[in-house]
mmCIF file with all atom_site columns, C-alpha atoms in Angstrom:
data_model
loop_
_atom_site.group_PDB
_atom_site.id
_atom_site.type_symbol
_atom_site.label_atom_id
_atom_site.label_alt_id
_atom_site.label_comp_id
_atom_site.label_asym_id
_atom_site.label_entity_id
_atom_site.label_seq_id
_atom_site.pdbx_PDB_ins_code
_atom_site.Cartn_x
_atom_site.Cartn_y
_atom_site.Cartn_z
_atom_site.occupancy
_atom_site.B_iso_or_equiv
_atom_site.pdbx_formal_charge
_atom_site.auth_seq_id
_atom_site.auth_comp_id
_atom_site.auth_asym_id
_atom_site.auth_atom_id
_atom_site.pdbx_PDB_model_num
ATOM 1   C CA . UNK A 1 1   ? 0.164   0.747   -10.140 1.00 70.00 ? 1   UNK A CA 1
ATOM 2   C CA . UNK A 1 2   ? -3.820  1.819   -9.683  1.00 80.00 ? 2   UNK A CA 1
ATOM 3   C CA . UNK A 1 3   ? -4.670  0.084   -13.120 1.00 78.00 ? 3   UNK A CA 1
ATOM 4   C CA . UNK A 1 4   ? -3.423  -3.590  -11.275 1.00 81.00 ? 4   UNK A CA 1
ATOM 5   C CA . UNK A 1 5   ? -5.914  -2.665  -8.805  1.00 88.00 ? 5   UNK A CA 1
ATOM 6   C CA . UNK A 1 6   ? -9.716  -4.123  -9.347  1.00 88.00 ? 6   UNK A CA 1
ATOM 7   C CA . UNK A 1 7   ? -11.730 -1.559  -7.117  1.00 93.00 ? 7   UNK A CA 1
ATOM 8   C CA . UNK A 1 8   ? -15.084 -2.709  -7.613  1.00 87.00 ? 8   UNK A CA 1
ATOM 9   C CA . UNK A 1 9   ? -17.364 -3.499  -4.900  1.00 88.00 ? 9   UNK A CA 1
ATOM 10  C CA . UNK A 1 10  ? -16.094 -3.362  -0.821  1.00 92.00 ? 10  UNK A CA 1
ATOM 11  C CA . UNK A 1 11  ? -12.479 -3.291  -1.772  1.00 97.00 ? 11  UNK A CA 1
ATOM 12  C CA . UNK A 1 12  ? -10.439 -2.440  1.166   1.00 98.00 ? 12  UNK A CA 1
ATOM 13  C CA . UNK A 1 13  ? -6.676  -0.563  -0.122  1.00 98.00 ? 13  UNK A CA 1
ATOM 14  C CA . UNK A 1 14  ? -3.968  0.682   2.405   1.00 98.00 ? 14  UNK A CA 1
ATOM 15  C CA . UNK A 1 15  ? -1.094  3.028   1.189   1.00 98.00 ? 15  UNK A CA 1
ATOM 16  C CA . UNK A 1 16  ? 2.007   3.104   3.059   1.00 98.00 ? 16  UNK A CA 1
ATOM 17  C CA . UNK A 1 17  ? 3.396   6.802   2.637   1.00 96.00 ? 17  UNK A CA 1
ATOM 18  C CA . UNK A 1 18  ? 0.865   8.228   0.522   1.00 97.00 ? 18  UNK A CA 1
ATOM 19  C CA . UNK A 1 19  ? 2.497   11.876  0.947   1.00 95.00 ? 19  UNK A CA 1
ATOM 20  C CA . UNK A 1 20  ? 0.661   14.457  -1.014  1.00 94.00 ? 20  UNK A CA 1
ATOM 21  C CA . UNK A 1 21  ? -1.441  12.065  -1.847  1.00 94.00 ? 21  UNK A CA 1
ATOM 22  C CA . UNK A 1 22  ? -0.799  11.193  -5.870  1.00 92.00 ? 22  UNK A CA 1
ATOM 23  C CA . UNK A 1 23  ? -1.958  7.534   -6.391  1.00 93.00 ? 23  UNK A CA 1
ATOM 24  C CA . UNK A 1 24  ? -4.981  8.157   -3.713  1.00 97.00 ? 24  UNK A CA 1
ATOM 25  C CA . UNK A 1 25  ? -6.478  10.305  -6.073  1.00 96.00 ? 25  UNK A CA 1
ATOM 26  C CA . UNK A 1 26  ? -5.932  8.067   -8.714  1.00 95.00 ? 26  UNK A CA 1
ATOM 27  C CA . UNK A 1 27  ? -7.276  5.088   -6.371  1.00 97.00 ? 27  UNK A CA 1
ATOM 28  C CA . UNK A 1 28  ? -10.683 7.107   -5.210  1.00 97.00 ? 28  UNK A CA 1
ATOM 29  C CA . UNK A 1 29  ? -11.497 8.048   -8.723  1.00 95.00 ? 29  UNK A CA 1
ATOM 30  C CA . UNK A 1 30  ? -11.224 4.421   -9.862  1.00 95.00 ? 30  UNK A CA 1
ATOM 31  C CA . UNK A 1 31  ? -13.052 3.267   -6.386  1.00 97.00 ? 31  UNK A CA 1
ATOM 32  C CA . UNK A 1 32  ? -16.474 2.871   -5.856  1.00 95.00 ? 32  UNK A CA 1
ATOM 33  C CA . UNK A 1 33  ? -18.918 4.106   -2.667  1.00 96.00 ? 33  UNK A CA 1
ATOM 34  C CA . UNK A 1 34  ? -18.217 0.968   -0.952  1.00 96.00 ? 34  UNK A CA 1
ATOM 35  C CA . UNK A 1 35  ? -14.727 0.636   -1.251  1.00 97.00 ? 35  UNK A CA 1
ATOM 36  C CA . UNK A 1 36  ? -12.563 2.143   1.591   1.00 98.00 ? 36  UNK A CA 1
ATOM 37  C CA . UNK A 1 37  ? -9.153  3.648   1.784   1.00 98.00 ? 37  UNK A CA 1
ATOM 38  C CA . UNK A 1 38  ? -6.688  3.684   4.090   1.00 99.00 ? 38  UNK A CA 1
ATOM 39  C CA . UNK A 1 39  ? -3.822  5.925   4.238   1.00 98.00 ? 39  UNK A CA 1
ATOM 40  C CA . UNK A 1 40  ? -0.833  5.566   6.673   1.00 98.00 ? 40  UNK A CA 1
ATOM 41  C CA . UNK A 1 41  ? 1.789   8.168   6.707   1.00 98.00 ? 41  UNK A CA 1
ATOM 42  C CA . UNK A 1 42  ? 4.244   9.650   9.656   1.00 96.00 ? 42  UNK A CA 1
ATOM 43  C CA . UNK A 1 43  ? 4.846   12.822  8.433   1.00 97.00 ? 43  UNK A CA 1
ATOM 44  C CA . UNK A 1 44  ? 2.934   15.228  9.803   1.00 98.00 ? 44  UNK A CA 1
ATOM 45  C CA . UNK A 1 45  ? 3.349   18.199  7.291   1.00 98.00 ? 45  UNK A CA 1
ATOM 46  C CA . UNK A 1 46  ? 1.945   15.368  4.816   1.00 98.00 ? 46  UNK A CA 1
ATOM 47  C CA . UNK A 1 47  ? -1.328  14.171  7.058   1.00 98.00 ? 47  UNK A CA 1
ATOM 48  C CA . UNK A 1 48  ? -1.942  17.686  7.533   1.00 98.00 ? 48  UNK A CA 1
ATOM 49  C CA . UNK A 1 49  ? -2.552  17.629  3.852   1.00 98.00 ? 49  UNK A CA 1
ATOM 50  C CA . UNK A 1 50  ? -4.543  14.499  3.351   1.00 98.00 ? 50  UNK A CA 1
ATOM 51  C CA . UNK A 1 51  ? -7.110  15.610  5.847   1.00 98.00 ? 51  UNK A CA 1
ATOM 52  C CA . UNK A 1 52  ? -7.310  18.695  4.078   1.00 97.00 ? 52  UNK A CA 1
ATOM 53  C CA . UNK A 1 53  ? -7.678  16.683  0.905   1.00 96.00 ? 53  UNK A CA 1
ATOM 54  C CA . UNK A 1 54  ? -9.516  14.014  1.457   1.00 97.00 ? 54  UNK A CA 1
ATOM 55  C CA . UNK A 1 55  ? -10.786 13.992  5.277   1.00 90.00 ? 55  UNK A CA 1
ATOM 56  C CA . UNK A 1 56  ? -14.411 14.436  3.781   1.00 94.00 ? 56  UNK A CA 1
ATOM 57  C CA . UNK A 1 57  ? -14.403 11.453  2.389   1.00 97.00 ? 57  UNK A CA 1
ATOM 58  C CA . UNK A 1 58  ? -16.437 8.210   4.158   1.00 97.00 ? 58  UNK A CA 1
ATOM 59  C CA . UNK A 1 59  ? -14.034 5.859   1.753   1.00 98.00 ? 59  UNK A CA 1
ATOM 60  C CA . UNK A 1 60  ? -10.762 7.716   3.343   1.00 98.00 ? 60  UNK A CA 1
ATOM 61  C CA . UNK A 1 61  ? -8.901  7.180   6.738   1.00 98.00 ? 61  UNK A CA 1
ATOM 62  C CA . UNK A 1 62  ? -6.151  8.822   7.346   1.00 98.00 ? 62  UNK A CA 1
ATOM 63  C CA . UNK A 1 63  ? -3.723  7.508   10.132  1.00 98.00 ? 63  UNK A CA 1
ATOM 64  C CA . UNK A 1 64  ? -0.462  8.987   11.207  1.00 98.00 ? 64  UNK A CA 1
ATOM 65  C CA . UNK A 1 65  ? 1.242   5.784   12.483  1.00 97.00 ? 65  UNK A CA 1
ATOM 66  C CA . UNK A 1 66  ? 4.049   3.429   11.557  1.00 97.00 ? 66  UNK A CA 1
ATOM 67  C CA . UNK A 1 67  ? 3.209   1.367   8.848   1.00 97.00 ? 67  UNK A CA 1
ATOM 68  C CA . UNK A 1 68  ? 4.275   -2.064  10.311  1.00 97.00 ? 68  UNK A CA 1
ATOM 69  C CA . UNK A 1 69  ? 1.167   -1.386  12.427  1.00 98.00 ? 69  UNK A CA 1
ATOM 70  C CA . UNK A 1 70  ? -1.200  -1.921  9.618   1.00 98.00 ? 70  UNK A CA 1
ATOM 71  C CA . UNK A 1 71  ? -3.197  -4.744  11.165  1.00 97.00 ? 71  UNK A CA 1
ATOM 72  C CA . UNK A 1 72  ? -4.530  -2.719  13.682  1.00 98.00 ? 72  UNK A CA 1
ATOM 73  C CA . UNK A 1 73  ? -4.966  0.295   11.830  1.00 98.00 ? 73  UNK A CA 1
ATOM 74  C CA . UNK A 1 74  ? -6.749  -2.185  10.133  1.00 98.00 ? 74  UNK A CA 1
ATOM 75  C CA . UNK A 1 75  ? -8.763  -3.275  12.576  1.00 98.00 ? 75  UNK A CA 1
ATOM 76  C CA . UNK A 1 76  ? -9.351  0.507   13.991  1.00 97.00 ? 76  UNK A CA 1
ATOM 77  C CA . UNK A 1 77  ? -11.461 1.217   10.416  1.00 97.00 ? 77  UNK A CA 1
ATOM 78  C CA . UNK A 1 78  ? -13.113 -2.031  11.059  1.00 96.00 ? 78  UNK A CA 1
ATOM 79  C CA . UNK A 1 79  ? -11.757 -4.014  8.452   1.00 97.00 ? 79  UNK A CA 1
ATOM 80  C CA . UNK A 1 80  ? -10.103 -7.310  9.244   1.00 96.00 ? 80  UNK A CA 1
ATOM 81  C CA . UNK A 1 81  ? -8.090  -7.908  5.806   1.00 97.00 ? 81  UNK A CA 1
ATOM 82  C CA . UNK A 1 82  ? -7.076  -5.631  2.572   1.00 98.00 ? 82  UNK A CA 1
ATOM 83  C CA . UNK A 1 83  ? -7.403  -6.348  -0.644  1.00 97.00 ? 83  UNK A CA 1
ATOM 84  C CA . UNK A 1 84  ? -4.495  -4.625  -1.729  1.00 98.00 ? 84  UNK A CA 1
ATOM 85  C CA . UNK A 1 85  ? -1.516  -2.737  -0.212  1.00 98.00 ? 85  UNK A CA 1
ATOM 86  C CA . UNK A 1 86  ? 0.131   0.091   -2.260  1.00 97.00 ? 86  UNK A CA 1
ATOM 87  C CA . UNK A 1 87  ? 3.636   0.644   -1.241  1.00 95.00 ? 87  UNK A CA 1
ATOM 88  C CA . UNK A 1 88  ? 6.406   3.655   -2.046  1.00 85.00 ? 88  UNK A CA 1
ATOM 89  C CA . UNK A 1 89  ? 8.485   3.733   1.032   1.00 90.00 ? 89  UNK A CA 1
ATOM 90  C CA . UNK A 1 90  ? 11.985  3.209   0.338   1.00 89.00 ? 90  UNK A CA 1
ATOM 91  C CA . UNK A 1 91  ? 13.259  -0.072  1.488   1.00 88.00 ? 91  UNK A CA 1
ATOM 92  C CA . UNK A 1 92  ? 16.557  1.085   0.453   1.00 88.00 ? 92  UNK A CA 1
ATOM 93  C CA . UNK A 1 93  ? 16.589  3.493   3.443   1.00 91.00 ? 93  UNK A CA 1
ATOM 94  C CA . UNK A 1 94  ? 15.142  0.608   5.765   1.00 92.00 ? 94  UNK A CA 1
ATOM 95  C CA . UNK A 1 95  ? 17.266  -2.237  7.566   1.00 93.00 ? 95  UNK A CA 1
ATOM 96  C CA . UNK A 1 96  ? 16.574  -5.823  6.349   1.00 92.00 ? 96  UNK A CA 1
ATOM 97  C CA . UNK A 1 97  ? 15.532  -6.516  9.730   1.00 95.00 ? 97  UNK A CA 1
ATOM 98  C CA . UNK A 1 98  ? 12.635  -3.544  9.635   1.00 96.00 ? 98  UNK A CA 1
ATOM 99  C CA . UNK A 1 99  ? 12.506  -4.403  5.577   1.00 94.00 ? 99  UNK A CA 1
ATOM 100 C CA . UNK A 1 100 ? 11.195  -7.914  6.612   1.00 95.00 ? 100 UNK A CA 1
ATOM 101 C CA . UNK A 1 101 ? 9.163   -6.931  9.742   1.00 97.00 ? 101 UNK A CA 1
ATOM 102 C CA . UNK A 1 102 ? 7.175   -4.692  7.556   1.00 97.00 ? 102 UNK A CA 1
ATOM 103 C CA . UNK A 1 103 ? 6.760   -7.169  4.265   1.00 96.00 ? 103 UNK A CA 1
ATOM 104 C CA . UNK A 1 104 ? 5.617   -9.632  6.942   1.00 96.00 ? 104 UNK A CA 1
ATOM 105 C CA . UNK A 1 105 ? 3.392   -7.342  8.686   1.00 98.00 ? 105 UNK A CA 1
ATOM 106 C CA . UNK A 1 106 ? 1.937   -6.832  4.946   1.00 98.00 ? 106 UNK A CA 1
ATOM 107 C CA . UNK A 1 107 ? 1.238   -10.476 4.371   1.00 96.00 ? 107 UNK A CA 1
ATOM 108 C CA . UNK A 1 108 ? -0.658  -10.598 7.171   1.00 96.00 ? 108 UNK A CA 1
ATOM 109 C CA . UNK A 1 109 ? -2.630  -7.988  6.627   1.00 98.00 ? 109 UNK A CA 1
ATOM 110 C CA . UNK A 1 110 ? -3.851  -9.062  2.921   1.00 97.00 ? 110 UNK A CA 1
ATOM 111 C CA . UNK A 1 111 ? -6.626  -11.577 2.529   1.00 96.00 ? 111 UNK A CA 1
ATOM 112 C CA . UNK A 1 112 ? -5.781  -14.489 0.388   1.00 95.00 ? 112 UNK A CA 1
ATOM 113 C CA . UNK A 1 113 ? -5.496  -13.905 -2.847  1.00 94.00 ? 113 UNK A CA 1
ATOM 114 C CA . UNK A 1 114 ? -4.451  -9.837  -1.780  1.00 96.00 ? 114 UNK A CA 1
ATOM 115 C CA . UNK A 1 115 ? -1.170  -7.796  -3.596  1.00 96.00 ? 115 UNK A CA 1
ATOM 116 C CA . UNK A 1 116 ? 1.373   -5.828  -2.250  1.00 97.00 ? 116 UNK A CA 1
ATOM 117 C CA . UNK A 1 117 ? 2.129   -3.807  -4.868  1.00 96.00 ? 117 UNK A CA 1
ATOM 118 C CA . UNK A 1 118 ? 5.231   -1.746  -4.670  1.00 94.00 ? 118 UNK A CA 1
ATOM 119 C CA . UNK A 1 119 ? 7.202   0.997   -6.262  1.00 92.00 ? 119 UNK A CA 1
ATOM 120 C CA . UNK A 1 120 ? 10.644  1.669   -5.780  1.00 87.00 ? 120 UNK A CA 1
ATOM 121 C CA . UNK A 1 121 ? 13.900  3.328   -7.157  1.00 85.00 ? 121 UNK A CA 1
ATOM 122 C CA . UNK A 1 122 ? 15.825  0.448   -6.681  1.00 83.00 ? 122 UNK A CA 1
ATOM 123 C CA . UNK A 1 123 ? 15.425  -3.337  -7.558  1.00 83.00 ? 123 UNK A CA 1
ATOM 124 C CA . UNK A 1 124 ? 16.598  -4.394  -4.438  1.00 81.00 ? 124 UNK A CA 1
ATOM 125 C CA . UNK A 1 125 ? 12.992  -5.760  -3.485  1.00 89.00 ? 125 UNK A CA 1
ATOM 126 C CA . UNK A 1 126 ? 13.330  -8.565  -6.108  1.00 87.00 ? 126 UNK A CA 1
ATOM 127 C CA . UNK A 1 127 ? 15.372  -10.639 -2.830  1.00 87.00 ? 127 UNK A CA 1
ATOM 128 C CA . UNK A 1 128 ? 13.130  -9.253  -0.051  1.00 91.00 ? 128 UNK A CA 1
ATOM 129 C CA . UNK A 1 129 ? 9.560   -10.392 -1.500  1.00 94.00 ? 129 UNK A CA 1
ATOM 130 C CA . UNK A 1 130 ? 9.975   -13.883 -2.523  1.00 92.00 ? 130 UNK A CA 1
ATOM 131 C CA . UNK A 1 131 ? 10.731  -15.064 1.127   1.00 92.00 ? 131 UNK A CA 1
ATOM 132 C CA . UNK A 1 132 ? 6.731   -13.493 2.190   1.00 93.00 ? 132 UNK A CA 1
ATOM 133 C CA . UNK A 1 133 ? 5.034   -14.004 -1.165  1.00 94.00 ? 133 UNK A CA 1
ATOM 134 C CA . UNK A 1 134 ? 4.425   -16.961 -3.794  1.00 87.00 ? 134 UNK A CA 1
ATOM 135 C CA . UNK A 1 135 ? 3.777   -15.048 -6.767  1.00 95.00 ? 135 UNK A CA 1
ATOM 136 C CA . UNK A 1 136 ? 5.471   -12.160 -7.571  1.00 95.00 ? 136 UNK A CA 1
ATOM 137 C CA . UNK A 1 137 ? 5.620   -9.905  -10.870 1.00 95.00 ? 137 UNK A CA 1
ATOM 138 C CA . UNK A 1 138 ? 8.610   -7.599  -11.685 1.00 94.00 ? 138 UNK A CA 1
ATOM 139 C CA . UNK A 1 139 ? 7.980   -4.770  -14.025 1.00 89.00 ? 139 UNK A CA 1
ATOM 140 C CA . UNK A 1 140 ? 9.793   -1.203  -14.843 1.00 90.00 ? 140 UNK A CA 1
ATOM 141 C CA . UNK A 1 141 ? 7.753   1.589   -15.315 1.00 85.00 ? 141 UNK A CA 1
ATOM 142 C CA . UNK A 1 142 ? 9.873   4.085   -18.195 1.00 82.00 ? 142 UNK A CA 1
ATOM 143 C CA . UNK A 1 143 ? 7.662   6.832   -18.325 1.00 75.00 ? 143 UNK A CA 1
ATOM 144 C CA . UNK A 1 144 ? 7.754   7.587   -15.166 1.00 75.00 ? 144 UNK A CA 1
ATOM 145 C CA . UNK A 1 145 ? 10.562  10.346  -13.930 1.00 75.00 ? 145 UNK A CA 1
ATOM 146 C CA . UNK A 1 146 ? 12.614  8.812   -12.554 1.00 82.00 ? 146 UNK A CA 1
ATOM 147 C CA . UNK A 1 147 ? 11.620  5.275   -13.584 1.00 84.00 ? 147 UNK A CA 1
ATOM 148 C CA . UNK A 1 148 ? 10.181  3.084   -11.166 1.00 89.00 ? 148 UNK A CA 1
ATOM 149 C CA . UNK A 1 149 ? 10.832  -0.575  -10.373 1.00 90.00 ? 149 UNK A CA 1
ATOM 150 C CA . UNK A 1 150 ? 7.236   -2.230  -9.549  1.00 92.00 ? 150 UNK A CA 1
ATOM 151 C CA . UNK A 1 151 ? 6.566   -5.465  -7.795  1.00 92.00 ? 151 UNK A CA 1
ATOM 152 C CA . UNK A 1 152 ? 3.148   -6.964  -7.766  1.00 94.00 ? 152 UNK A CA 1
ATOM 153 C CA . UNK A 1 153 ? 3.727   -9.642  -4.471  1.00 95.00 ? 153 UNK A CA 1
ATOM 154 C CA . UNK A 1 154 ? 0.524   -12.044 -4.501  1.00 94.00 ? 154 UNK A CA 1
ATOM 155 C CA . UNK A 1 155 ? -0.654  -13.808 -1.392  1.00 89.00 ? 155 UNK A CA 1
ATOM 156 C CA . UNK A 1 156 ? -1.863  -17.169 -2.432  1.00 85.00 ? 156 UNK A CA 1
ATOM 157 C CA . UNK A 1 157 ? -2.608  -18.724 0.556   1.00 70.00 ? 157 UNK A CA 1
ATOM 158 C CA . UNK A 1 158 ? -1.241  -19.052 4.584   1.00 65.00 ? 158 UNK A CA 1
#
């Protein structure tokens, strides 16, 4: 998912769910000083960890809040838009109605031109995305264990 991400300059990315914190590593390696990463997770046991990991950072802020409140976490770190989202909550678990209110919540969040890229166990996002997004690209990721359904949900305009 990092490698669809082009981190160069003042990219703004928010993960949804980071847990231990996996593709954030990935994503600050590939990031440069002025790009700036936000992570969003509810679990406490796991923002414990991210602080630990990555709380001295200046790219890296950590928030433990809902993720359907993204534009104002947004806001908080003094960003208005992201260029990217990075996604591996499982819809599947979610309602459509809270499935929906988050995938909106994304859109809005992402600047023209932004992804929400996604990861999931399930292709059940291949119905949810096209009613937020215009361009959207389906892949399946083999080698990973378990494989992983990816979604790369393009905002092209209002």
């Amino acid at each position: 998912m990092v490698r669809k991400m082009d981190l160069d300059g003042s990219c703004v990315v928010v993960e949804y769910g980071p847990a231990a914190g996996v593709f954030s590593r990935s994503i600050l390696a590939k990031m440069g000083p002025e790009g700036r990463l936000i992570l969003i997770e509810t679990n406490a046991d796991f923002v414990r960890r991210l602080r630990e990991q990555f709380g001295g950072d200046p790219r890296v802020e950590i928030f433990q809040e809902p993720a359907q409140d993204v534009t104002r976490l947004l806001q908080h770190a003094g960003h208005d838009e992201a260029d990217y989202v990075l996604s591996g909550i499982p819809f599947s678990f979610l309602s459509a109605e809270e499935s929906h209110t988050l995938i909106d919540a994304t859109r809005q969040a992402l600047r023209p031109g932004g992804s929400f890229l996604v990861y999931q166990h399930r292709d059940h996002m291949s119905w949810l995305l096209p009613e937020h997004f215009d361009q959207i690209e389906e892949g399946y990721e083999l080698l990973n264990v378990p494989p992983m359904h990816t979604y790369a949900a393009r905002r092209i305009g209002d």
